[in-house]
Short mmCIF file of C-alpha atoms and ligand atoms in Angstrom, two decimals:
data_model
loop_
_atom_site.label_atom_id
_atom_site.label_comp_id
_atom_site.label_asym_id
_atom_site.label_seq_id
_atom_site.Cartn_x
_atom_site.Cartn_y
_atom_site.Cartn_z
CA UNK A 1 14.36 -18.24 -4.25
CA UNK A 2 12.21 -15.41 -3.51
CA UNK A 3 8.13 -15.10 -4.95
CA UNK A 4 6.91 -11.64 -5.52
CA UNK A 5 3.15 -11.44 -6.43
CA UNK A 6 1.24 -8.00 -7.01
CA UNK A 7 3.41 -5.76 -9.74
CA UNK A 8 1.47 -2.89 -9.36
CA UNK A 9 2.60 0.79 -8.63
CA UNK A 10 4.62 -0.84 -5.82
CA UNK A 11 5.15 -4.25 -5.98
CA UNK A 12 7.05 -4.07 -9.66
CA UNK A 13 9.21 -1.56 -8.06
CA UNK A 14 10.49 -3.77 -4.65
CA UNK A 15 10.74 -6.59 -6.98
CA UNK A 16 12.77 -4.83 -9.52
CA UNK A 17 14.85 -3.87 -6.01
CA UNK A 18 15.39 -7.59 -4.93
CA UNK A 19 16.36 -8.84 -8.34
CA UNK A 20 19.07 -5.86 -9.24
CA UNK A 21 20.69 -6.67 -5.71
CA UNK A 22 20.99 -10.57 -6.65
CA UNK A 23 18.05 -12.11 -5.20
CA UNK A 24 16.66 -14.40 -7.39
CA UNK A 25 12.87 -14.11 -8.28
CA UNK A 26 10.11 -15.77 -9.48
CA UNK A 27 6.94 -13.69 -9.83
CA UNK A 28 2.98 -13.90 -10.74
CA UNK A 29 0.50 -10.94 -11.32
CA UNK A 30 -2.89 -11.17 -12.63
CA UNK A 31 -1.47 -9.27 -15.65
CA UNK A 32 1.19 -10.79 -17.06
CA UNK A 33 2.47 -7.77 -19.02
CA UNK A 34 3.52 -5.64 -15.53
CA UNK A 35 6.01 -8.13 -15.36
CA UNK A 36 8.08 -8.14 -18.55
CA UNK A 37 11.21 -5.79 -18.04
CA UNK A 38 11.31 -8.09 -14.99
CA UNK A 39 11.48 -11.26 -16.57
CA UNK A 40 14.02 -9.67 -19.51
CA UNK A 41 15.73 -8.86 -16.15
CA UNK A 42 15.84 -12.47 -15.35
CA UNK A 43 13.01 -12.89 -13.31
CA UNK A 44 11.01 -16.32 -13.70
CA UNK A 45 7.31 -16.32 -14.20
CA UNK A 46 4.87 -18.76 -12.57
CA UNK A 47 1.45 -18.92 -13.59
CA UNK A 48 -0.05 -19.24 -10.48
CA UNK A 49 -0.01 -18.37 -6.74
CA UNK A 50 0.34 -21.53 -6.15
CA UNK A 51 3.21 -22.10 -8.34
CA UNK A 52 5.07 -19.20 -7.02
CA UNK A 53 4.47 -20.98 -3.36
CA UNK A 54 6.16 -24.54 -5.00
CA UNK A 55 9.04 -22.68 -5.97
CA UNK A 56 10.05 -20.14 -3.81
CA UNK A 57 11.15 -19.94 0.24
CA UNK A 58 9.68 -17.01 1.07
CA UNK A 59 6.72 -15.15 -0.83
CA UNK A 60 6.01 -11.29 -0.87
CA UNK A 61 2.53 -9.92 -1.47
CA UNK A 62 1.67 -6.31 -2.53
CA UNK A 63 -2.30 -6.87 -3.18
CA UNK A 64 -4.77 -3.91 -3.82
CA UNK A 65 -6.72 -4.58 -0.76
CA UNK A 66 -7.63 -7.83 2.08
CA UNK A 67 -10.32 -9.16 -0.36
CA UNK A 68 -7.75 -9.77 -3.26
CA UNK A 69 -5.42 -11.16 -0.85
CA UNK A 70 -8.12 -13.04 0.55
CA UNK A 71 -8.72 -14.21 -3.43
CA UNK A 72 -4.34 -14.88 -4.25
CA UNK A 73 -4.52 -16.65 -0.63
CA UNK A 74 -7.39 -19.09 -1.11
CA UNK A 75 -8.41 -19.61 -4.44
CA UNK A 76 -8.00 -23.08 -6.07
CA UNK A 77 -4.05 -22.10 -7.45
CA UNK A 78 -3.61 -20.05 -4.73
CA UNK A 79 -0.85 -19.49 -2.09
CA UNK A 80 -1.86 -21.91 0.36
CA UNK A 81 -2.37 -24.98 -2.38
CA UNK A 82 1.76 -24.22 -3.14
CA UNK A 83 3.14 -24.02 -0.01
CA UNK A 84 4.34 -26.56 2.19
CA UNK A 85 5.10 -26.66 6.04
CA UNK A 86 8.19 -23.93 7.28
CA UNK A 87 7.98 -21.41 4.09
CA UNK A 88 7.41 -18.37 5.17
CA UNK A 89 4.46 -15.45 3.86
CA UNK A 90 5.72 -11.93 4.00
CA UNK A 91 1.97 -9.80 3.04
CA UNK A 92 2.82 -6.14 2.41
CA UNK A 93 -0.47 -5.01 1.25
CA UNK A 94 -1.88 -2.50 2.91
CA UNK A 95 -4.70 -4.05 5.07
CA UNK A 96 -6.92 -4.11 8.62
CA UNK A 97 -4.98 -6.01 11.86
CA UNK A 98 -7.60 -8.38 12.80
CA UNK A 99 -7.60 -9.25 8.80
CA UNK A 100 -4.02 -10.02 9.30
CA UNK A 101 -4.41 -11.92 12.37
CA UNK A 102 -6.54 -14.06 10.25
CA UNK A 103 -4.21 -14.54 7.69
CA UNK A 104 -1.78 -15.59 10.29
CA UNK A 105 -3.98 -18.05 12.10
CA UNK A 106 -4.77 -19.38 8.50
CA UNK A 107 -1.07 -19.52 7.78
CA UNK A 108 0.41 -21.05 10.75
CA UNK A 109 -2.76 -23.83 10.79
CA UNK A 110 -1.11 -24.88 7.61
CA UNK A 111 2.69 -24.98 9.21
CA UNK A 112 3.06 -21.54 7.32
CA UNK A 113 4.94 -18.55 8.64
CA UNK A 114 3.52 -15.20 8.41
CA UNK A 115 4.57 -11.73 9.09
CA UNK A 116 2.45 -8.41 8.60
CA UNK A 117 4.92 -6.21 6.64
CA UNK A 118 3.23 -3.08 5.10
CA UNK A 119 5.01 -0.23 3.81
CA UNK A 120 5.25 3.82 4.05
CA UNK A 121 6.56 5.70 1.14
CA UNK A 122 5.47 5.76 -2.07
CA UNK A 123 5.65 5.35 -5.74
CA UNK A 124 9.68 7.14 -5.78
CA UNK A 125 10.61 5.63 -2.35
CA UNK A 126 9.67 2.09 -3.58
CA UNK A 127 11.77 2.75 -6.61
CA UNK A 128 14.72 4.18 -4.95
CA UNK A 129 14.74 1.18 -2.21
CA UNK A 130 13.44 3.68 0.32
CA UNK A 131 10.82 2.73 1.92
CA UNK A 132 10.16 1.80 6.15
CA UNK A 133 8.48 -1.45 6.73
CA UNK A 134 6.23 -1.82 9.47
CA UNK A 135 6.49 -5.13 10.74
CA UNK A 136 4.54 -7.59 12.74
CA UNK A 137 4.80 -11.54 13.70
CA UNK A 138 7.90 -13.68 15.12
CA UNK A 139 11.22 -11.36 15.19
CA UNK A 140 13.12 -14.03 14.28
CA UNK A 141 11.39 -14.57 10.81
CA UNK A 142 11.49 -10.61 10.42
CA UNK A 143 15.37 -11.35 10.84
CA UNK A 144 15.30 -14.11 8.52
CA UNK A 145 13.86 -11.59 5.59
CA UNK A 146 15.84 -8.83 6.74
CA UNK A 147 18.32 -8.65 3.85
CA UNK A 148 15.45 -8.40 1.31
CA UNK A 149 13.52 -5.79 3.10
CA UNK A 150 16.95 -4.25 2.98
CA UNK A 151 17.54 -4.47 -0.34
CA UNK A 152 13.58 -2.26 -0.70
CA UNK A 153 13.82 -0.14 2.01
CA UNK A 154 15.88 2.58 4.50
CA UNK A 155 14.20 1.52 7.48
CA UNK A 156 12.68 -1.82 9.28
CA UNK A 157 10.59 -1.17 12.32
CA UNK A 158 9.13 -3.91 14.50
CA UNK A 159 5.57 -3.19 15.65
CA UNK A 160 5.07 -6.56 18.21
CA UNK A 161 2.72 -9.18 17.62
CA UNK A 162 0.80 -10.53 14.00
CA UNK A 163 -1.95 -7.40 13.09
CA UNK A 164 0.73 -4.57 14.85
CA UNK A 165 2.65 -3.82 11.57
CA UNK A 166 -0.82 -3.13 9.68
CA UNK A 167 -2.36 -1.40 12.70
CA UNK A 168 0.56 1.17 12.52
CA UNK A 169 -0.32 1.46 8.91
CA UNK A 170 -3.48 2.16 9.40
CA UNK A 171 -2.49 4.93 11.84
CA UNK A 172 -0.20 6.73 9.37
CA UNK A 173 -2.52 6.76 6.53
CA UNK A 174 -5.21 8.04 8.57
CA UNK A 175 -3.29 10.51 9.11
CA UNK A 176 -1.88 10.99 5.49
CA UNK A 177 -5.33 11.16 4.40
CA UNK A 178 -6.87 13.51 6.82
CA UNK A 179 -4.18 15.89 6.04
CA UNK A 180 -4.46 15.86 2.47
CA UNK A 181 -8.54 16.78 2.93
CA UNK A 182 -8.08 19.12 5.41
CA UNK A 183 -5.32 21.19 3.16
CA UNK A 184 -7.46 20.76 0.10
CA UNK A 185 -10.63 22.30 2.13
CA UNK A 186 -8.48 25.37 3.11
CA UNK A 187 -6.95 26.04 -0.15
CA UNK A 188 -10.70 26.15 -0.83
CA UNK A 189 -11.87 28.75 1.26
CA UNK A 190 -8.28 30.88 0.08
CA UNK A 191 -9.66 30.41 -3.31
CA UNK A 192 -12.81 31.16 -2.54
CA UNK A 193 -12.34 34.39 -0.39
CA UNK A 194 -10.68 35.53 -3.58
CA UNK A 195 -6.84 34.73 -2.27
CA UNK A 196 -4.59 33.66 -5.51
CA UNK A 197 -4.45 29.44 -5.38
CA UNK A 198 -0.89 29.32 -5.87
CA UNK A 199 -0.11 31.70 -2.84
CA UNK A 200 -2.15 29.60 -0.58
CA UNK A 201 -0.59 26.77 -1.44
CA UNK A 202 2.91 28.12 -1.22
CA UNK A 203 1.87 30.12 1.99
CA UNK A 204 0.39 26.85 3.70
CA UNK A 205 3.52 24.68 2.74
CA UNK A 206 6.18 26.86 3.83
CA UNK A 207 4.16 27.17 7.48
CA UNK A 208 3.97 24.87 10.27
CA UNK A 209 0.38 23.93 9.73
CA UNK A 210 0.43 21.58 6.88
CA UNK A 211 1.55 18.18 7.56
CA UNK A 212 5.59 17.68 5.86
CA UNK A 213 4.09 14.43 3.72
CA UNK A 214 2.13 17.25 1.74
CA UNK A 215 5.06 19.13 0.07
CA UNK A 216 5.34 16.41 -2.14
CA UNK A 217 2.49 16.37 -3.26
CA UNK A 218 2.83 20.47 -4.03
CA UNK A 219 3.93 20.04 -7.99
CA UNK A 220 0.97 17.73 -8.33
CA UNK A 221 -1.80 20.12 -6.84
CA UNK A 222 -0.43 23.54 -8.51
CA UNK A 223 -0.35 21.64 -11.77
CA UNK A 224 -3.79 19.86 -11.20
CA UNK A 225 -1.75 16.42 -12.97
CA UNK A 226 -2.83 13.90 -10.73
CA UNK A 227 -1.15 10.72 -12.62
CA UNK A 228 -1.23 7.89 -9.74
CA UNK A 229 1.73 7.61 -7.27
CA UNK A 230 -0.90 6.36 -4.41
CA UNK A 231 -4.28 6.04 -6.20
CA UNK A 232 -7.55 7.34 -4.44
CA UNK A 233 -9.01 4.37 -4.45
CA UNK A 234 -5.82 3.01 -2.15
CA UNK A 235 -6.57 5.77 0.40
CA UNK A 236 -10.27 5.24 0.45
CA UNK A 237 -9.95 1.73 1.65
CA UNK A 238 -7.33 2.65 4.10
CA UNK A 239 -9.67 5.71 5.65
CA UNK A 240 -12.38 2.74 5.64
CA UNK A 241 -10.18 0.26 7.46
CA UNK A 242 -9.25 2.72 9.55
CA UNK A 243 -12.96 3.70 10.71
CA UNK A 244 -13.64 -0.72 10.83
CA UNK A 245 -10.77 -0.64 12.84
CA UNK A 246 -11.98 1.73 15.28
CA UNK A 247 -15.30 0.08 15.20
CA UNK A 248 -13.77 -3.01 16.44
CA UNK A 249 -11.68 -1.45 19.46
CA UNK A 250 -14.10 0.85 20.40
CA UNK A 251 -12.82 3.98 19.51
CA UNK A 252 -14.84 6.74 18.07
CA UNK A 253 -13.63 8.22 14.82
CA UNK A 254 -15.93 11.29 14.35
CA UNK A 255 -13.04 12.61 11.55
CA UNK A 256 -12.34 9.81 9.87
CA UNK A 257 -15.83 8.77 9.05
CA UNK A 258 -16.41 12.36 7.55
CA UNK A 259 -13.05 12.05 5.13
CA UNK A 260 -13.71 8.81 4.24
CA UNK A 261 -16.88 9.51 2.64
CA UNK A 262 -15.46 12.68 0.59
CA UNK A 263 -12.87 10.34 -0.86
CA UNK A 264 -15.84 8.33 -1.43
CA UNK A 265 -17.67 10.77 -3.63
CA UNK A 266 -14.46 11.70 -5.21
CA UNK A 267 -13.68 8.47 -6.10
CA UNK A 268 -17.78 8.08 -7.28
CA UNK A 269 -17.13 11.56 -9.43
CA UNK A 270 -14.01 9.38 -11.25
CA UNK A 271 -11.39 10.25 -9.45
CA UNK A 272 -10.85 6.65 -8.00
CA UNK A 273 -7.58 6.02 -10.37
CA UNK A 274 -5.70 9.44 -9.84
CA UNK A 275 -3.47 9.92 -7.42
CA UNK A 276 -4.95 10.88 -3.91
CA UNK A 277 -3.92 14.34 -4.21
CA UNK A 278 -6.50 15.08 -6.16
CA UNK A 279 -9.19 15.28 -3.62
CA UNK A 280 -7.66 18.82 -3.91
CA UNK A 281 -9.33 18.96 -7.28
CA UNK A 282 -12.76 17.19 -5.88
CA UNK A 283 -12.80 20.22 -2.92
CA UNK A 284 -11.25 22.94 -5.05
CA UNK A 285 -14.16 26.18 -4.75
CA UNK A 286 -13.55 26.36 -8.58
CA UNK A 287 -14.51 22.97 -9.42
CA UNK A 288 -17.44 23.15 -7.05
CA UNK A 289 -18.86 26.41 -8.87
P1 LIG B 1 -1.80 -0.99 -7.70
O1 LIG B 1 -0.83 -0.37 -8.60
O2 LIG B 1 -3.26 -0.72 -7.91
O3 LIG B 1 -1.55 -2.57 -7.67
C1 LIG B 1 -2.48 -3.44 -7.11
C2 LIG B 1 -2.03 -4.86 -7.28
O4 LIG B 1 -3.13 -5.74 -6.91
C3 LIG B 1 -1.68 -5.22 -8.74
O5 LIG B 1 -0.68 -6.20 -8.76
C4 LIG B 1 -3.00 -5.78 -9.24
O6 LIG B 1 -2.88 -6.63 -10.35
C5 LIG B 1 -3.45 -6.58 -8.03
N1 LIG B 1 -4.89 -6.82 -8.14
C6 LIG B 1 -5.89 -5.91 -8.12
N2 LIG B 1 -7.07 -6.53 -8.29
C7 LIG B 1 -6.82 -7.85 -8.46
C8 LIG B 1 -7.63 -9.00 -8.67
N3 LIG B 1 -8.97 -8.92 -8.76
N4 LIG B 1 -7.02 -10.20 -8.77
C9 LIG B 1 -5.66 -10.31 -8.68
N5 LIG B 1 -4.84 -9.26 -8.47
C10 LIG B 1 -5.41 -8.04 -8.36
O7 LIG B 1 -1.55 -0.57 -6.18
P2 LIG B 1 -0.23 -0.15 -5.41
O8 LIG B 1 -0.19 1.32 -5.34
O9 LIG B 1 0.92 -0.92 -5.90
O10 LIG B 1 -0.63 -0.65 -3.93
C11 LIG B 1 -0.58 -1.99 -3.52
C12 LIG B 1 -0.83 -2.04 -2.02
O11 LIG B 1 0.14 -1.23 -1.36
C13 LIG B 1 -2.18 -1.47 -1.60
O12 LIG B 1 -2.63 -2.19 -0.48
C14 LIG B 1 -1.86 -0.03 -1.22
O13 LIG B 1 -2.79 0.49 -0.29
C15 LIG B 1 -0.49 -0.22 -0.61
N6 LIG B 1 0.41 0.95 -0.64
C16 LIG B 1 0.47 1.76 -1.73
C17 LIG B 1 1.33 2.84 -1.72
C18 LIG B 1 1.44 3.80 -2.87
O14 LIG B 1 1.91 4.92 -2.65
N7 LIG B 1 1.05 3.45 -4.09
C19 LIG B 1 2.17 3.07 -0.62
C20 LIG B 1 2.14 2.18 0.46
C21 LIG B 1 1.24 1.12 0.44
P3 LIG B 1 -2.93 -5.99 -11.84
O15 LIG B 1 -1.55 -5.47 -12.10
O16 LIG B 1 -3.32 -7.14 -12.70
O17 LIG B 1 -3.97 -4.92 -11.82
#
């Protein structure tokens, strides 16, 4: 039996994945409702963390961010009051390395196993079973869950060690989100300088200056319809852990620290439940007139 908790954007998608390929399932999510078509699907529900620890081998988490794993991990029905000695933690949320490391410390104290497996790809990815874990911990429990991550994604790559997986993460969606500022700021100036949005936009995406992850996002920004695939809020946390990161190894992050605070105000002017993309709206010289 597999647990799944954290049916968000993501998570209902890779669980939908492992239960139409045959795994069995039993899931929990703070809101119960996200997980209906998979329990008409035959997915059991457990009302707890904890419970979904009792019952299943091996438990996936998709959390918003390390304090609400933190919060599924240790709370009185949490994951660690359901598990017993050899069952194996899979966390997929997107978080920091040396919060992972903790996690695994805190798991394998307990006799838990633990691997760091966050994702790349998105909303569509996750729902076509496309998606590239990033992996860190013991190979041989990566093996042991390699079927499942098969059955949600094209792609498993090991990173090394606990904390590797999310640190690869990390440097991926600092990327992701640098690029998405950085096109939105020159669209700007196009707009601004008088240039027609749509040719900019067109112009920049057919060239070899915009980074590849940003043509999917082009339908989006020409239509200004920002309904969530990776909410703002998501990125923001990732630009932050990125920039904590870099605080803790020493490595200056001049860029990083600037982007993060403009998703910061974007997600202050309300944009913290649209899709990133639309930092394009927050920077756009239209909306700033
Ligand atoms: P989401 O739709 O916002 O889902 C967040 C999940 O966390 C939901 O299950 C939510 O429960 C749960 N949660 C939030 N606050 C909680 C609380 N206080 N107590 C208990 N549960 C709580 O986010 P998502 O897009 O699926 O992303 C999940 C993770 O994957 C994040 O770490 C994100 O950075 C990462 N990620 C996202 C994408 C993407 O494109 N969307 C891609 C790769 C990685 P409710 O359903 O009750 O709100």
């Amino acid at each position: 039996m597999i647990g799944f908790i954290g049916l968000g954007i993501m998570g209902s998608r890779m669980a939908e994945n492992l239960l139409s390929k045959g795994f069995d399932l039993v899931v929990h999510n703070r809101t119960k409702e996200k997980a209906q078509s998979l329990l008409d699907k035959g997915a059991q529900w457990a009302d707890s963390p904890a419970e979904v620890a009792r019952k299943a081998d091996v438990v996936f988490t998709m959390l918003a961010n390390p304090s609400i794993v933190e919060k599924i991990v240790f709370d009185k029905d949490g994951l660690f009051n359901g598990f017993s000695e050899g069952k194996l933690w899979v966390d997929c949320s997107t978080v920091d390395p040396a919060f992972s490391r903790k996690m695994a410390q805190e798991a394998n104290s307990r006799g838990i196993r633990f691997l760091d497996a966050p994702v790349t790809g998105s909303k569509i990815p996750a729902e076509k079973a496309e998606l590239v874990f990033l992996v860190g911990g013991k190979e041989e429990d990566m093996n042991e869950v390699r079927d499942m991550m098969n059955a949600m994604g094209k792609d498993i790559s090991f990173q090394g060690e606990n904390g590797m997986g999310a640190s690869m993460k990390l440097v991926i969606n600092l990327m992701l989100g640098q690029a998405m500022a950085v096109f939105s700021e020159a669209v700007a100036l196009g707009e601004g300088m008088g240039l027609d949005r749509e040719k900019v936009i067109n112009t920049l995406l057919a060239g070899p200056t915009a980074a590849p992850a940003l043509k999917g996002k082009k339908d989006k920004i020409l239509q200004d319809e920002f309904s969530p695939e990776f909410p703002l809020v998501h990125l923001q946390k990732d630009l932050y852990l990125a920039t904590k990161a870099g605080f803790e190894n020493g490595v200056p992050m001049p860029i990083a620290n600037v982007t993060k605070e403009i998703y910061a105000l974007a997600k202050q002017s309300g944009l913290s439940e649209q899709d990133f993309s639309a930092i394009s709206r927050f920077l756009s010289s239209k909306s700033a007139k």
